[in-house]
PDB file of C-alpha atoms and ligand atoms in Angstrom:
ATOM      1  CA  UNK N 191     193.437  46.843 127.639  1.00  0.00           C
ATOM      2  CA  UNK N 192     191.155  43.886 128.484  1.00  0.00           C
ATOM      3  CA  UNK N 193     191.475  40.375 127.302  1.00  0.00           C
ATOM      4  CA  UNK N 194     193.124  39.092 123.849  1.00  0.00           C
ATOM      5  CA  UNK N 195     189.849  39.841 121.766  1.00  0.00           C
ATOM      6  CA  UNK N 196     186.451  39.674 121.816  1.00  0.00           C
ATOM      7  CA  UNK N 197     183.426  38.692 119.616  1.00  0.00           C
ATOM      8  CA  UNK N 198     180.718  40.992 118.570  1.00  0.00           C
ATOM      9  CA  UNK N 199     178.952  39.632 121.868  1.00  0.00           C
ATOM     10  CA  UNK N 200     181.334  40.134 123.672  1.00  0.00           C
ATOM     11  CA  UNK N 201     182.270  37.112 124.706  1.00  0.00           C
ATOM     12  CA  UNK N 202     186.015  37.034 125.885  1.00  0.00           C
ATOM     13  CA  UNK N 203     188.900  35.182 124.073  1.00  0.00           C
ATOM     14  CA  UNK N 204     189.769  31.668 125.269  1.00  0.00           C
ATOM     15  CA  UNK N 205     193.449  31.733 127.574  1.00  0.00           C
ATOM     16  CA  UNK N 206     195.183  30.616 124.709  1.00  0.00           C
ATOM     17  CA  UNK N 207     194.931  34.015 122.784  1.00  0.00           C
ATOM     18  CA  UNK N 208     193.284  32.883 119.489  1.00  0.00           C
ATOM     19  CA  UNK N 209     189.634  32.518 119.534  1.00  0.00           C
ATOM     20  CA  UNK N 210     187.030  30.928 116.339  1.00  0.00           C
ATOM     21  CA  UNK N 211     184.043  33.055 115.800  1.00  0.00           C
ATOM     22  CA  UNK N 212     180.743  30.977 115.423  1.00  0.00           C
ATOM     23  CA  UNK N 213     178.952  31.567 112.491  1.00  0.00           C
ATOM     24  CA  UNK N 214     181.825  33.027 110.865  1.00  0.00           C
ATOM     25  CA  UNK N 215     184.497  30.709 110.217  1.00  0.00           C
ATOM     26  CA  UNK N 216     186.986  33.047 111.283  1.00  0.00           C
ATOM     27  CA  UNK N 217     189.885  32.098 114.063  1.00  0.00           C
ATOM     28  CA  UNK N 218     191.249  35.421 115.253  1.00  0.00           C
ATOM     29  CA  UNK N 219     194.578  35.121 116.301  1.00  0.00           C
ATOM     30  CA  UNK N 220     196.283  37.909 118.600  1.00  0.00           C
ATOM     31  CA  UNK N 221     200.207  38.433 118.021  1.00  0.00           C
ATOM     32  CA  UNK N 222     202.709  40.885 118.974  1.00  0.00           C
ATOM     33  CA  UNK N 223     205.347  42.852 116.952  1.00  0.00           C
ATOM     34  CA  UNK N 224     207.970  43.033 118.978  1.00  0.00           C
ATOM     35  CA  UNK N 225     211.364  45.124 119.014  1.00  0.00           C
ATOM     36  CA  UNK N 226     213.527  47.460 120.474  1.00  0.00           C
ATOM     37  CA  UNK N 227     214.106  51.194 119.354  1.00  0.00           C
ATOM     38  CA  UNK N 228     213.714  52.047 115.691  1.00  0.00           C
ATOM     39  CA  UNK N 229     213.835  48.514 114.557  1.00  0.00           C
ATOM     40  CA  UNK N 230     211.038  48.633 111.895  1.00  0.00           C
ATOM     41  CA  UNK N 231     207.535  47.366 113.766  1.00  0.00           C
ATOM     42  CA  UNK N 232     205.655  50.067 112.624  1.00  0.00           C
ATOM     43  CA  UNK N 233     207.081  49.919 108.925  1.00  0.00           C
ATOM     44  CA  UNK N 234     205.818  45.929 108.833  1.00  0.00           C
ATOM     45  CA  UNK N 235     202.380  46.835 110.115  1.00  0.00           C
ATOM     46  CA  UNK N 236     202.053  49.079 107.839  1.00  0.00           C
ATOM     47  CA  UNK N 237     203.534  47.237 105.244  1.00  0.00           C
ATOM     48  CA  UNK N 238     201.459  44.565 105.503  1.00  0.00           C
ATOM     49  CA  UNK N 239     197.947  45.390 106.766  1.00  0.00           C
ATOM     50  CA  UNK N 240     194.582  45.239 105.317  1.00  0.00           C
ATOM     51  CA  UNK N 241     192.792  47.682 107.121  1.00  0.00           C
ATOM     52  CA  UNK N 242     194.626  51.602 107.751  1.00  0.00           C
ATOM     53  CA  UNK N 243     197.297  50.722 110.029  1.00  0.00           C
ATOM     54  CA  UNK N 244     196.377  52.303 113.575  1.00  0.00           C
ATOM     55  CA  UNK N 245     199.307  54.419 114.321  1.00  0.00           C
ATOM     56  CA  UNK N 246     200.916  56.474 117.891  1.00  0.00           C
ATOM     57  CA  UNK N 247     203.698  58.402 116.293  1.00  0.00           C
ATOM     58  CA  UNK N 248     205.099  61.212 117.668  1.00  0.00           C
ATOM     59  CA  UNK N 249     207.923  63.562 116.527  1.00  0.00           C
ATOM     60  CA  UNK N 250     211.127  63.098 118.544  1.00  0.00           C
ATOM     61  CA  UNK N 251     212.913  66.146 120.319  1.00  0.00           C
ATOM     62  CA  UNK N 252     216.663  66.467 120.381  1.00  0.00           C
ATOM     63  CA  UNK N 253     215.997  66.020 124.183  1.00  0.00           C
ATOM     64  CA  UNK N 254     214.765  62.363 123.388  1.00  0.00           C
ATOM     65  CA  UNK N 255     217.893  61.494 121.819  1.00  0.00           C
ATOM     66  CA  UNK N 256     219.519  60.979 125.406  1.00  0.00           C
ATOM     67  CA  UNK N 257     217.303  58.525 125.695  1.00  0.00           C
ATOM     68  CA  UNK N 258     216.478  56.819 122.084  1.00  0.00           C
ATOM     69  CA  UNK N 259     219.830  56.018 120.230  1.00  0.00           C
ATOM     70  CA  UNK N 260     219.431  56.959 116.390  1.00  0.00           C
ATOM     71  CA  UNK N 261     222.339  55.041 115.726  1.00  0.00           C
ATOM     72  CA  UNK N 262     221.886  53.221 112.127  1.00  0.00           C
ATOM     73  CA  UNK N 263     218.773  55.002 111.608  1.00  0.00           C
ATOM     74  CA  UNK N 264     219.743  58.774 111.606  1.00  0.00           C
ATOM     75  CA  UNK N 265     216.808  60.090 109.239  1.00  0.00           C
ATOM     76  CA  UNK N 266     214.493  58.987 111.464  1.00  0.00           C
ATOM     77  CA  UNK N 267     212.450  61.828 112.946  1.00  0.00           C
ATOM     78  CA  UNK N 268     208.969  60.238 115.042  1.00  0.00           C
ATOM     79  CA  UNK N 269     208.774  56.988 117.100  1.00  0.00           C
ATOM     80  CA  UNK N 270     205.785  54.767 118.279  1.00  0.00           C
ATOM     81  CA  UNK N 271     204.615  56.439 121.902  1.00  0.00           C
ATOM     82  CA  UNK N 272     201.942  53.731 122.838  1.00  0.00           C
ATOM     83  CA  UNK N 273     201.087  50.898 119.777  1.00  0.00           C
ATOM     84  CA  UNK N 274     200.751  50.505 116.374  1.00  0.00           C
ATOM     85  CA  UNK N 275     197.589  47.983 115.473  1.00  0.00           C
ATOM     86  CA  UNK N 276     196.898  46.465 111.944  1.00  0.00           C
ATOM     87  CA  UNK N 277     194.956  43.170 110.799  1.00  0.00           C
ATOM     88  CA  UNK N 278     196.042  40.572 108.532  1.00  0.00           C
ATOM     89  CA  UNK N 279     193.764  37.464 107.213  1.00  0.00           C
ATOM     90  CA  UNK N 280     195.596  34.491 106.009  1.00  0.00           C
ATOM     91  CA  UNK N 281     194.164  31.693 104.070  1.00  0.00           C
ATOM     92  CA  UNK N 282     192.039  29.193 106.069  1.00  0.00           C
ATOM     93  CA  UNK N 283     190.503  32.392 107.430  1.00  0.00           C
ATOM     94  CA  UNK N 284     192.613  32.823 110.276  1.00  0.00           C
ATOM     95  CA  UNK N 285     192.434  36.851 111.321  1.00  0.00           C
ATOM     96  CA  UNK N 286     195.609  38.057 112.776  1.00  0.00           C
ATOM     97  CA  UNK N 287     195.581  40.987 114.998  1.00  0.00           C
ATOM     98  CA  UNK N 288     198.794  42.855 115.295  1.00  0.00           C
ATOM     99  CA  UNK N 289     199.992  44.969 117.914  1.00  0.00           C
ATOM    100  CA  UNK N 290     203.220  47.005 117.595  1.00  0.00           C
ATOM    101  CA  UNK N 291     204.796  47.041 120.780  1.00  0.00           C
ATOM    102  CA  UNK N 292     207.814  49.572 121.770  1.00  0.00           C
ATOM    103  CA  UNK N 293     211.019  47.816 123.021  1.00  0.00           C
ATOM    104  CA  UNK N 294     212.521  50.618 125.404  1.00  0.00           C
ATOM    105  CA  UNK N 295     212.520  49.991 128.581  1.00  0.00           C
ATOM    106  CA  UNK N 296     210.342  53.016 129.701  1.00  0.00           C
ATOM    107  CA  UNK N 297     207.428  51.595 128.247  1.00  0.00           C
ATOM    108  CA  UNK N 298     208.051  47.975 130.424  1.00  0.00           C
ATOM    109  CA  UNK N 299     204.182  48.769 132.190  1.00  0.00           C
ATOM    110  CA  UNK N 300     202.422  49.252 129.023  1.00  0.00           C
ATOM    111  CA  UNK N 301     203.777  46.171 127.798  1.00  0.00           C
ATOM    112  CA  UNK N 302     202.020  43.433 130.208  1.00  0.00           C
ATOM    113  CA  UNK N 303     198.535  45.125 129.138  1.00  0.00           C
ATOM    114  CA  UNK N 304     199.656  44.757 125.676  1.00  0.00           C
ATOM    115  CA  UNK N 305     200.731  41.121 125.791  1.00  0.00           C
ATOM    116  CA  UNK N 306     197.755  39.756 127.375  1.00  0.00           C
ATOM    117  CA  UNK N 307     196.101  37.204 125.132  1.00  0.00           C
ATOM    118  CA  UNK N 308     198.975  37.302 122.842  1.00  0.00           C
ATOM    119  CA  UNK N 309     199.154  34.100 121.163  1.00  0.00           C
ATOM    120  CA  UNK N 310     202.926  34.712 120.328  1.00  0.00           C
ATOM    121  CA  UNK N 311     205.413  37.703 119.117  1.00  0.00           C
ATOM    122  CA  UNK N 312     207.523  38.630 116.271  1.00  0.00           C
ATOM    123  CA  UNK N 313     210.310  40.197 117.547  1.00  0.00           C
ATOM    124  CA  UNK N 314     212.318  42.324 115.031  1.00  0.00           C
ATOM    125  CA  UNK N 315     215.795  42.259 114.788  1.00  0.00           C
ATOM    126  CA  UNK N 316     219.113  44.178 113.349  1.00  0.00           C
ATOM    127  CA  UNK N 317     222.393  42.986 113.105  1.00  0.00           C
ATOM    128  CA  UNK N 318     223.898  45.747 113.672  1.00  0.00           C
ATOM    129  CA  UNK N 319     223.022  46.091 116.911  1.00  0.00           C
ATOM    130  CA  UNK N 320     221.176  42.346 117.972  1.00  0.00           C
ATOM    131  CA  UNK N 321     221.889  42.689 121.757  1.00  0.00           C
ATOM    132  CA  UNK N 322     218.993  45.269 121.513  1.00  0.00           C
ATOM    133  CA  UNK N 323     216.134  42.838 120.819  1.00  0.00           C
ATOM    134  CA  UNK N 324     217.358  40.544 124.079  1.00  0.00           C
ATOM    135  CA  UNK N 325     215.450  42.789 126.743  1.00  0.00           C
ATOM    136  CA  UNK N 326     212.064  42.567 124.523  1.00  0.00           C
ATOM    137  CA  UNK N 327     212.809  38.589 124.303  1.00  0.00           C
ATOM    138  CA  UNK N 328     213.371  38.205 127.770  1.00  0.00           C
ATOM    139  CA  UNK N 329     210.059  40.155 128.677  1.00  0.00           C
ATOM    140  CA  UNK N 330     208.555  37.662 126.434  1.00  0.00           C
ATOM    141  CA  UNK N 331     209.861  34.617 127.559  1.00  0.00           C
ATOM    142  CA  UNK N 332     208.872  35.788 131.190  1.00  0.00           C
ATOM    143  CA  UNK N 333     205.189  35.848 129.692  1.00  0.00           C
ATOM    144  CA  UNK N 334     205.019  32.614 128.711  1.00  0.00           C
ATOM    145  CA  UNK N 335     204.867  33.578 125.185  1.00  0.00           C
ATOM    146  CA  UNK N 336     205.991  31.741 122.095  1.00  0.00           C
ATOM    147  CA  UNK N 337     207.707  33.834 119.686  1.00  0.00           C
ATOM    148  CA  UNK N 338     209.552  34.145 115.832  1.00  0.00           C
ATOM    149  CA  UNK N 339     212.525  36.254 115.531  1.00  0.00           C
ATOM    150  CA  UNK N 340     212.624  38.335 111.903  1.00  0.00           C
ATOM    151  CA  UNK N 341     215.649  40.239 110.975  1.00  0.00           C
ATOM    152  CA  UNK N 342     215.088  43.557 109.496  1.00  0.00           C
ATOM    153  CA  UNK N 343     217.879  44.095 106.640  1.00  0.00           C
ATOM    154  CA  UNK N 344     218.995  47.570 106.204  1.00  0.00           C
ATOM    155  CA  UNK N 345     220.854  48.011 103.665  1.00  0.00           C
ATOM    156  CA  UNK N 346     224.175  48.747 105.637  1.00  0.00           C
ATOM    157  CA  UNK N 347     223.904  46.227 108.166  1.00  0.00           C
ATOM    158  CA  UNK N 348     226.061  43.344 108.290  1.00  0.00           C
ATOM    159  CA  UNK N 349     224.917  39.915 106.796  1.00  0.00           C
ATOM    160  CA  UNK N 350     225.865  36.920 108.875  1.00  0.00           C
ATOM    161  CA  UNK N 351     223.842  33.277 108.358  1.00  0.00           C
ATOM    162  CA  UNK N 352     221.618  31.817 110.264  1.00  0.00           C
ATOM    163  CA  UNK N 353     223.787  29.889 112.211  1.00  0.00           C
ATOM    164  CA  UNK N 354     225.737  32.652 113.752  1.00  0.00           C
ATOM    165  CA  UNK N 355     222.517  34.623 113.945  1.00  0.00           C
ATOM    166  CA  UNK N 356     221.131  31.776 116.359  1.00  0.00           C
ATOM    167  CA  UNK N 357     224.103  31.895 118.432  1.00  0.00           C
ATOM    168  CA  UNK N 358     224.198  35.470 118.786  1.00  0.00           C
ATOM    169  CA  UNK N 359     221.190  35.474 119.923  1.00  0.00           C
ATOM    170  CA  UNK N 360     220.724  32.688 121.886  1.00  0.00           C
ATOM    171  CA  UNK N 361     217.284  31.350 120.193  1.00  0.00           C
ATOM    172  CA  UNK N 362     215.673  27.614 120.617  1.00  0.00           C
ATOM    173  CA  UNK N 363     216.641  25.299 117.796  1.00  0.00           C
ATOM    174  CA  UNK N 364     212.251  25.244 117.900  1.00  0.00           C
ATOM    175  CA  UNK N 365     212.386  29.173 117.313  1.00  0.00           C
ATOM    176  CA  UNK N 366     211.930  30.193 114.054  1.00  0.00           C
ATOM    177  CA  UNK N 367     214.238  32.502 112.563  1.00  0.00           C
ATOM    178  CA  UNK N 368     213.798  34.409 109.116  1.00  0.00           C
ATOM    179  CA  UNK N 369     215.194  37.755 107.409  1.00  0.00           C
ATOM    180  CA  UNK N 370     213.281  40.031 105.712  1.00  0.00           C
ATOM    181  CA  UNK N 371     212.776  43.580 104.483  1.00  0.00           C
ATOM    182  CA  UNK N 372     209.984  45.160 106.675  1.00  0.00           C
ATOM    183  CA  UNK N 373     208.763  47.305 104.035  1.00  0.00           C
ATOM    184  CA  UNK N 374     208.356  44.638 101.683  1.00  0.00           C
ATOM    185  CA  UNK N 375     204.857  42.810 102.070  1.00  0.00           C
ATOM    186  CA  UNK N 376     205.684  39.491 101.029  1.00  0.00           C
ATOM    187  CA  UNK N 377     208.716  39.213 103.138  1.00  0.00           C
ATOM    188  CA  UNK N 378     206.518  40.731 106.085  1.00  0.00           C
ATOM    189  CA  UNK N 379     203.469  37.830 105.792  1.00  0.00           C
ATOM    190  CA  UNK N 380     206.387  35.218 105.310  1.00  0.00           C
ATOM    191  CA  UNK N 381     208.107  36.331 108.523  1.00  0.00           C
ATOM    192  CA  UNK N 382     204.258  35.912 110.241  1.00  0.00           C
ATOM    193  CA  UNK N 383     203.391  32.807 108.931  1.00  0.00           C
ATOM    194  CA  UNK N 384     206.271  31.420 110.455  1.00  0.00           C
ATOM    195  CA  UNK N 385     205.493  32.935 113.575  1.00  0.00           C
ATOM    196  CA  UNK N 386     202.138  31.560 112.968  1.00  0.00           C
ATOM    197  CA  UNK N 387     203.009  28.247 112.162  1.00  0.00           C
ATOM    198  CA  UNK N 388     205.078  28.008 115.244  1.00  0.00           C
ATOM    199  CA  UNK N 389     202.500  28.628 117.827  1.00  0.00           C
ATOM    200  CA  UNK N 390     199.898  26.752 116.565  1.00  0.00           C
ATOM    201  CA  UNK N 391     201.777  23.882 116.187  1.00  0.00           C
ATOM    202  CA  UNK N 392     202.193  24.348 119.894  1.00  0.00           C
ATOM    203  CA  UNK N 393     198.825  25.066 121.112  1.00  0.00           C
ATOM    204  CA  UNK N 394     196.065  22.898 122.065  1.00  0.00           C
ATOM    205  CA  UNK N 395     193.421  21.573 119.569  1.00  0.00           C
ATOM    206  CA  UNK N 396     190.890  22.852 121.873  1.00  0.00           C
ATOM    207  CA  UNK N 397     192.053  26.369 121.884  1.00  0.00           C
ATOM    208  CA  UNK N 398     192.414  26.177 117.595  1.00  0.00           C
ATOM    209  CA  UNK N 399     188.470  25.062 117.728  1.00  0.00           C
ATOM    210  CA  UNK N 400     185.019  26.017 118.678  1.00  0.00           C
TER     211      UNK N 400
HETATM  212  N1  LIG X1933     216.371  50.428 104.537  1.00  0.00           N
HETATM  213  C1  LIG X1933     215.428  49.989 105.338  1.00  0.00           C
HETATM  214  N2  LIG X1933     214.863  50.884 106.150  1.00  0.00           N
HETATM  215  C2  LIG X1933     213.898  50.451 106.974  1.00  0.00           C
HETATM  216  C3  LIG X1933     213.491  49.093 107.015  1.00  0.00           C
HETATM  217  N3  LIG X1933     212.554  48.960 107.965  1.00  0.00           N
HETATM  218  C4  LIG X1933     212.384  50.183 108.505  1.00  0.00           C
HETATM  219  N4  LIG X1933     213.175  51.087 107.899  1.00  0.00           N
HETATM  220  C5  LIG X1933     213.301  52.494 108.243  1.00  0.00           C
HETATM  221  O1  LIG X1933     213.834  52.494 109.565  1.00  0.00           O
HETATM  222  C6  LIG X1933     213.240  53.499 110.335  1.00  0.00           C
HETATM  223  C7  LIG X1933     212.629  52.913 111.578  1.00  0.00           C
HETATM  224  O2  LIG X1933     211.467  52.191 111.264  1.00  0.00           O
HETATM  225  P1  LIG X1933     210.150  52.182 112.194  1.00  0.00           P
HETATM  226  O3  LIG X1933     209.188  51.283 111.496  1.00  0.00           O
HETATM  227  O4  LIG X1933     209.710  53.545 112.568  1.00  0.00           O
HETATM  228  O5  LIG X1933     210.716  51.463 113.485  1.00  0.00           O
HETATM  229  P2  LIG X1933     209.944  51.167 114.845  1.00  0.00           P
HETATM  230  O6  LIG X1933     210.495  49.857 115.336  1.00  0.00           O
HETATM  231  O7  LIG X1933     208.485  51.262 114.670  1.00  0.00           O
HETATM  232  O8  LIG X1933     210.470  52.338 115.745  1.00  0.00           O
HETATM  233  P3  LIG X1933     209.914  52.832 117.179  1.00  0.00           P
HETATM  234  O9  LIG X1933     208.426  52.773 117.140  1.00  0.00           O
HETATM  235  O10 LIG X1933     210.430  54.244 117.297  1.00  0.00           O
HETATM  236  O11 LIG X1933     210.542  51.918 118.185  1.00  0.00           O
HETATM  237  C8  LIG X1933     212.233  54.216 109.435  1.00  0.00           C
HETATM  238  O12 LIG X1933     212.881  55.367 108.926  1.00  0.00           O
HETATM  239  C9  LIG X1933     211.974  53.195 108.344  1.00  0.00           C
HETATM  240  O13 LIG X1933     211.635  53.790 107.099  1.00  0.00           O
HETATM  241  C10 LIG X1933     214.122  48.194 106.104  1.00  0.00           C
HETATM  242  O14 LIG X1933     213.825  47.003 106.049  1.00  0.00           O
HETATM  243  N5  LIG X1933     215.088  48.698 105.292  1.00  0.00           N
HETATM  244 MG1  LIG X1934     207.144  52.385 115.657  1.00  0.00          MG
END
């Protein structure tokens, strides 16, 4: 995959990984949804996107479950193979492009492709097993990325606040951190405007602006 985005000229994205459309009025904004295993990315993309969510499913085998733990989420039966892509436009006419990214660690070379231009991530969370989201945090902390952390709540996972949750996890005081239901829409576009409101608070004027 080539740089963040483009415009209908072609003209590449600026290094920050949002770019403002002349003409337009539109700021398009490239962000990753981040998470290991079974943790719900595809399920918020499609959840909360405006166009038909781009999918990569494919059914899993009993020989993949050596290799994918369906611990906690036992009736699930495909899993993302490459990405999952949706779009998103938020008041003020800022276009988010989403890219589901997978969190094992098999898919480590796809991931620096996908992250380039990324403005920040959204890495998904689940208590009962939060250790799981540290290897897709570390990747993008080593990518100089900015980043929310959402926790998915299943039904049957346990509830701690947000205290412990930071401490468990090791986050920034800066980093946002928010629970929500990643098939609920609402919850979803909360969880990315927090994302949202974290990076651009940390990026350049320039790179906001024509
Ligand atoms: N109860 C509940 N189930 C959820 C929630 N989010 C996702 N699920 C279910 O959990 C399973 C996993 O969700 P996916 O969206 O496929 O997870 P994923 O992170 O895309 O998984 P991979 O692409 O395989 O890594 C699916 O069966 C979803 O229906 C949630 O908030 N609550
Ligand atoms: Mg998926």
């Amino acid at each position: 995959m080539d740089s963040a985005l483009s415009s209908p000229s072609g003209a590449p994205a600026t290094g920050g990984g949002s770019m403002y459309l002349s003409g337009t009025d539109q700021t398009l904004v490239k962000l990753l949804v981040a998470g290991p295993f079974g943790v719900g990315k595809t399920t918020l993309i499609r959840a909360l996107s405006e166009t038909q969510p781009l999918h990569t499913e494919e059914v899993m085998t009993q020989s993949g479950a050596f290799v994918d733990d369906l611990a906690g989420v036992r009736e699930k039966t495909t899993t993302t193979v490459a990405i999952d892509f949706g779009r998103l436009t938020l008041p003020g006419d800022l276009v988010l492009y989403l890219f589901g990214t997978p969190g094992q660690k098999r898919f480590r070379p796809l991931w620096q492709d996908i992250a380039r231009g990324a403005l920040g991530a959204l890495v998904l969370a689940d208590t009962r097993r939060l250790a799981d989201s540290f290897e897709v945090m570390d990747i993008i902390e080593e990518a100089g990325l900015r980043y929310a952390v959402a926790v998915n709540t299943f039904p049957d996972a346990p509830n701690y606040d947000s205290e412990k949750l930071r401490e468990a996890l090791d986050l920034h005081p800066e980093t946002p951190l928010v629970l929500c239901d990643a098939r609920d829409r609402d919850q979803s576009v909360d969880a990315l405007i927090s994302l949202v409101g974290h990076v651009l608070a940390h990026t350049p004027q320039e790179n906001q602006n024509p």
